């Protein structure tokens, strides 16, 4: 947003924030569409939903945000990619930018692979 003056002099940069995700439960074999809501997402950069259980980390495919406040990730095949023998898991979800930065949620988000 520009308020006048020299180019870039009055730009307002909103910090990225992850507020919520829905649904919070999906098939352990993946392919559940997860709508992530937040703000300040860069629509020119790809993001992935990251699912973590202890030291096991599995990312969704990278996607561009649908808007500055919404991203739709497709859950990964946790059963196959986690190496945990095909079991489900209650994971912690964050966002990972293609640039390597993590967008941490305001409050922890748990996603349950069943």
JSON list of C-alpha atoms in Angstrom, two decimals:
[
{"chain": "A", "resi": 1, "resn": "UNK", "atom": "CA", "xyz": [0.00, 0.00, 0.00]},
{"chain": "A", "resi": 2, "resn": "UNK", "atom": "CA", "xyz": [1.47, 3.34, -1.00]},
{"chain": "A", "resi": 3, "resn": "UNK", "atom": "CA", "xyz": [0.48, 6.64, 0.61]},
{"chain": "A", "resi": 4, "resn": "UNK", "atom": "CA", "xyz": [2.31, 9.02, -1.70]},
{"chain": "A", "resi": 5, "resn": "UNK", "atom": "CA", "xyz": [5.78, 10.45, -1.94]},
{"chain": "A", "resi": 6, "resn": "UNK", "atom": "CA", "xyz": [8.76, 8.72, -3.49]},
{"chain": "A", "resi": 7, "resn": "UNK", "atom": "CA", "xyz": [8.31, 5.16, -4.70]},
{"chain": "A", "resi": 8, "resn": "UNK", "atom": "CA", "xyz": [8.82, 2.79, -1.77]},
{"chain": "A", "resi": 9, "resn": "UNK", "atom": "CA", "xyz": [9.03, 5.59, 0.78]},
{"chain": "A", "resi": 10, "resn": "UNK", "atom": "CA", "xyz": [5.63, 4.92, 2.31]},
{"chain": "A", "resi": 11, "resn": "UNK", "atom": "CA", "xyz": [5.13, 1.21, 1.64]},
{"chain": "A", "resi": 12, "resn": "UNK", "atom": "CA", "xyz": [3.48, -0.74, 4.39]},
{"chain": "A", "resi": 13, "resn": "UNK", "atom": "CA", "xyz": [4.63, -4.34, 4.68]},
{"chain": "A", "resi": 14, "resn": "UNK", "atom": "CA", "xyz": [2.30, -6.60, 6.60]},
{"chain": "A", "resi": 15, "resn": "UNK", "atom": "CA", "xyz": [3.92, -9.45, 8.51]},
{"chain": "A", "resi": 16, "resn": "UNK", "atom": "CA", "xyz": [2.94, -12.97, 7.51]},
{"chain": "A", "resi": 17, "resn": "UNK", "atom": "CA", "xyz": [0.67, -14.64, 10.01]},
{"chain": "A", "resi": 18, "resn": "UNK", "atom": "CA", "xyz": [-0.90, -18.10, 10.11]},
{"chain": "A", "resi": 19, "resn": "UNK", "atom": "CA", "xyz": [-4.23, -18.02, 11.94]},
{"chain": "A", "resi": 20, "resn": "UNK", "atom": "CA", "xyz": [-6.04, -21.30, 11.22]},
{"chain": "A", "resi": 21, "resn": "UNK", "atom": "CA", "xyz": [-6.43, -24.34, 9.00]},
{"chain": "A", "resi": 22, "resn": "UNK", "atom": "CA", "xyz": [-9.43, -26.45, 8.07]},
{"chain": "A", "resi": 23, "resn": "UNK", "atom": "CA", "xyz": [-10.13, -29.33, 8.16]},
{"chain": "A", "resi": 24, "resn": "UNK", "atom": "CA", "xyz": [-7.79, -30.50, 10.94]},
{"chain": "A", "resi": 25, "resn": "UNK", "atom": "CA", "xyz": [-8.24, -34.19, 10.17]},
{"chain": "A", "resi": 26, "resn": "UNK", "atom": "CA", "xyz": [-7.62, -36.17, 6.99]},
{"chain": "A", "resi": 27, "resn": "UNK", "atom": "CA", "xyz": [-6.73, -39.51, 5.48]},
{"chain": "A", "resi": 28, "resn": "UNK", "atom": "CA", "xyz": [-3.22, -40.76, 6.23]},
{"chain": "A", "resi": 29, "resn": "UNK", "atom": "CA", "xyz": [-2.86, -41.49, 2.50]},
{"chain": "A", "resi": 30, "resn": "UNK", "atom": "CA", "xyz": [-3.22, -37.77, 1.75]},
{"chain": "A", "resi": 31, "resn": "UNK", "atom": "CA", "xyz": [-5.13, -35.79, -0.86]},
{"chain": "A", "resi": 32, "resn": "UNK", "atom": "CA", "xyz": [-7.21, -33.77, 1.63]},
{"chain": "A", "resi": 33, "resn": "UNK", "atom": "CA", "xyz": [-7.54, -30.11, 0.64]},
{"chain": "A", "resi": 34, "resn": "UNK", "atom": "CA", "xyz": [-6.56, -27.96, 3.62]},
{"chain": "A", "resi": 35, "resn": "UNK", "atom": "CA", "xyz": [-7.55, -24.29, 3.60]},
{"chain": "A", "resi": 36, "resn": "UNK", "atom": "CA", "xyz": [-5.00, -22.20, 5.49]},
{"chain": "A", "resi": 37, "resn": "UNK", "atom": "CA", "xyz": [-6.13, -18.74, 6.62]},
{"chain": "A", "resi": 38, "resn": "UNK", "atom": "CA", "xyz": [-3.80, -15.95, 7.67]},
{"chain": "A", "resi": 39, "resn": "UNK", "atom": "CA", "xyz": [-2.48, -12.71, 6.29]},
{"chain": "A", "resi": 40, "resn": "UNK", "atom": "CA", "xyz": [0.43, -11.14, 4.48]},
{"chain": "A", "resi": 41, "resn": "UNK", "atom": "CA", "xyz": [1.06, -14.13, 2.20]},
{"chain": "A", "resi": 42, "resn": "UNK", "atom": "CA", "xyz": [3.19, -13.28, -0.83]},
{"chain": "A", "resi": 43, "resn": "UNK", "atom": "CA", "xyz": [1.17, -14.42, -3.86]},
{"chain": "A", "resi": 44, "resn": "UNK", "atom": "CA", "xyz": [4.37, -14.54, -5.96]},
{"chain": "A", "resi": 45, "resn": "UNK", "atom": "CA", "xyz": [6.05, -17.15, -3.73]},
{"chain": "A", "resi": 46, "resn": "UNK", "atom": "CA", "xyz": [5.14, -20.82, -3.27]},
{"chain": "A", "resi": 47, "resn": "UNK", "atom": "CA", "xyz": [4.32, -22.28, 0.15]},
{"chain": "A", "resi": 48, "resn": "UNK", "atom": "CA", "xyz": [4.05, -25.82, 1.53]},
{"chain": "A", "resi": 49, "resn": "UNK", "atom": "CA", "xyz": [2.17, -27.10, 4.54]},
{"chain": "A", "resi": 50, "resn": "UNK", "atom": "CA", "xyz": [4.66, -28.80, 6.86]},
{"chain": "A", "resi": 51, "resn": "UNK", "atom": "CA", "xyz": [3.58, -31.62, 9.18]},
{"chain": "A", "resi": 52, "resn": "UNK", "atom": "CA", "xyz": [5.86, -32.59, 12.08]},
{"chain": "A", "resi": 53, "resn": "UNK", "atom": "CA", "xyz": [5.77, -35.43, 14.60]},
{"chain": "A", "resi": 54, "resn": "UNK", "atom": "CA", "xyz": [8.81, -35.40, 16.90]},
{"chain": "A", "resi": 55, "resn": "UNK", "atom": "CA", "xyz": [11.70, -35.60, 14.38]},
{"chain": "A", "resi": 56, "resn": "UNK", "atom": "CA", "xyz": [9.59, -36.74, 11.41]},
{"chain": "A", "resi": 57, "resn": "UNK", "atom": "CA", "xyz": [8.78, -33.98, 8.91]},
{"chain": "A", "resi": 58, "resn": "UNK", "atom": "CA", "xyz": [6.63, -34.31, 5.78]},
{"chain": "A", "resi": 59, "resn": "UNK", "atom": "CA", "xyz": [5.76, -31.41, 3.46]},
{"chain": "A", "resi": 60, "resn": "UNK", "atom": "CA", "xyz": [2.90, -31.01, 1.02]},
{"chain": "A", "resi": 61, "resn": "UNK", "atom": "CA", "xyz": [3.61, -30.02, -2.57]},
{"chain": "A", "resi": 62, "resn": "UNK", "atom": "CA", "xyz": [4.34, -26.29, -2.92]},
{"chain": "A", "resi": 63, "resn": "UNK", "atom": "CA", "xyz": [1.48, -24.07, -4.07]},
{"chain": "A", "resi": 64, "resn": "UNK", "atom": "CA", "xyz": [0.91, -20.37, -4.64]},
{"chain": "A", "resi": 65, "resn": "UNK", "atom": "CA", "xyz": [-1.50, -18.63, -2.26]},
{"chain": "A", "resi": 66, "resn": "UNK", "atom": "CA", "xyz": [-4.98, -18.09, -3.69]},
{"chain": "A", "resi": 67, "resn": "UNK", "atom": "CA", "xyz": [-4.88, -14.63, -2.06]},
{"chain": "A", "resi": 68, "resn": "UNK", "atom": "CA", "xyz": [-2.84, -12.69, 0.50]},
{"chain": "A", "resi": 69, "resn": "UNK", "atom": "CA", "xyz": [-4.94, -14.36, 3.21]},
{"chain": "A", "resi": 70, "resn": "UNK", "atom": "CA", "xyz": [-5.60, -17.92, 1.91]},
{"chain": "A", "resi": 71, "resn": "UNK", "atom": "CA", "xyz": [-3.54, -20.92, 0.85]},
{"chain": "A", "resi": 72, "resn": "UNK", "atom": "CA", "xyz": [-4.92, -24.31, -0.17]},
{"chain": "A", "resi": 73, "resn": "UNK", "atom": "CA", "xyz": [-2.53, -27.19, 0.48]},
{"chain": "A", "resi": 74, "resn": "UNK", "atom": "CA", "xyz": [-3.14, -30.81, -0.43]},
{"chain": "A", "resi": 75, "resn": "UNK", "atom": "CA", "xyz": [-2.13, -33.07, 2.45]},
{"chain": "A", "resi": 76, "resn": "UNK", "atom": "CA", "xyz": [0.77, -35.43, 1.67]},
{"chain": "A", "resi": 77, "resn": "UNK", "atom": "CA", "xyz": [0.73, -39.22, 1.90]},
{"chain": "A", "resi": 78, "resn": "UNK", "atom": "CA", "xyz": [1.78, -39.42, 5.55]},
{"chain": "A", "resi": 79, "resn": "UNK", "atom": "CA", "xyz": [1.55, -43.23, 5.65]},
{"chain": "A", "resi": 80, "resn": "UNK", "atom": "CA", "xyz": [4.11, -43.60, 2.87]},
{"chain": "A", "resi": 81, "resn": "UNK", "atom": "CA", "xyz": [6.38, -40.57, 3.30]},
{"chain": "A", "resi": 82, "resn": "UNK", "atom": "CA", "xyz": [6.76, -40.53, 7.09]},
{"chain": "A", "resi": 83, "resn": "UNK", "atom": "CA", "xyz": [8.53, -43.88, 7.30]},
{"chain": "A", "resi": 84, "resn": "UNK", "atom": "CA", "xyz": [6.44, -44.79, 10.34]},
{"chain": "A", "resi": 85, "resn": "UNK", "atom": "CA", "xyz": [4.99, -47.99, 8.92]},
{"chain": "A", "resi": 86, "resn": "UNK", "atom": "CA", "xyz": [1.73, -46.66, 7.53]},
{"chain": "A", "resi": 87, "resn": "UNK", "atom": "CA", "xyz": [0.24, -45.50, 10.81]},
{"chain": "A", "resi": 88, "resn": "UNK", "atom": "CA", "xyz": [-1.69, -42.28, 11.29]},
{"chain": "A", "resi": 89, "resn": "UNK", "atom": "CA", "xyz": [-0.43, -39.49, 13.52]},
{"chain": "A", "resi": 90, "resn": "UNK", "atom": "CA", "xyz": [-1.38, -36.28, 15.30]},
{"chain": "A", "resi": 91, "resn": "UNK", "atom": "CA", "xyz": [1.07, -33.76, 13.85]},
{"chain": "A", "resi": 92, "resn": "UNK", "atom": "CA", "xyz": [1.93, -30.09, 14.28]},
{"chain": "A", "resi": 93, "resn": "UNK", "atom": "CA", "xyz": [1.33, -28.00, 11.16]},
{"chain": "A", "resi": 94, "resn": "UNK", "atom": "CA", "xyz": [3.23, -24.91, 10.01]},
{"chain": "A", "resi": 95, "resn": "UNK", "atom": "CA", "xyz": [3.82, -23.21, 6.64]},
{"chain": "A", "resi": 96, "resn": "UNK", "atom": "CA", "xyz": [7.11, -23.29, 4.79]},
{"chain": "A", "resi": 97, "resn": "UNK", "atom": "CA", "xyz": [7.92, -20.70, 2.13]},
{"chain": "A", "resi": 98, "resn": "UNK", "atom": "CA", "xyz": [9.88, -21.77, -0.94]},
{"chain": "A", "resi": 99, "resn": "UNK", "atom": "CA", "xyz": [12.51, -19.29, 0.28]},
{"chain": "A", "resi": 100, "resn": "UNK", "atom": "CA", "xyz": [13.07, -21.53, 3.33]},
{"chain": "A", "resi": 101, "resn": "UNK", "atom": "CA", "xyz": [11.35, -19.29, 5.87]},
{"chain": "A", "resi": 102, "resn": "UNK", "atom": "CA", "xyz": [8.79, -20.78, 8.24]},
{"chain": "A", "resi": 103, "resn": "UNK", "atom": "CA", "xyz": [5.47, -19.04, 8.91]},
{"chain": "A", "resi": 104, "resn": "UNK", "atom": "CA", "xyz": [4.65, -20.01, 12.48]},
{"chain": "A", "resi": 105, "resn": "UNK", "atom": "CA", "xyz": [1.01, -20.03, 13.56]},
{"chain": "A", "resi": 106, "resn": "UNK", "atom": "CA", "xyz": [-0.31, -17.59, 16.18]},
{"chain": "A", "resi": 107, "resn": "UNK", "atom": "CA", "xyz": [-1.37, -20.67, 18.18]},
{"chain": "A", "resi": 108, "resn": "UNK", "atom": "CA", "xyz": [-0.24, -24.28, 17.59]},
{"chain": "A", "resi": 109, "resn": "UNK", "atom": "CA", "xyz": [-2.20, -26.07, 14.85]},
{"chain": "A", "resi": 110, "resn": "UNK", "atom": "CA", "xyz": [-2.61, -29.84, 15.15]},
{"chain": "A", "resi": 111, "resn": "UNK", "atom": "CA", "xyz": [-3.47, -31.91, 12.07]},
{"chain": "A", "resi": 112, "resn": "UNK", "atom": "CA", "xyz": [-4.56, -35.52, 12.54]},
{"chain": "A", "resi": 113, "resn": "UNK", "atom": "CA", "xyz": [-3.74, -38.10, 9.85]},
{"chain": "A", "resi": 114, "resn": "UNK", "atom": "CA", "xyz": [-6.13, -41.04, 10.38]}
]
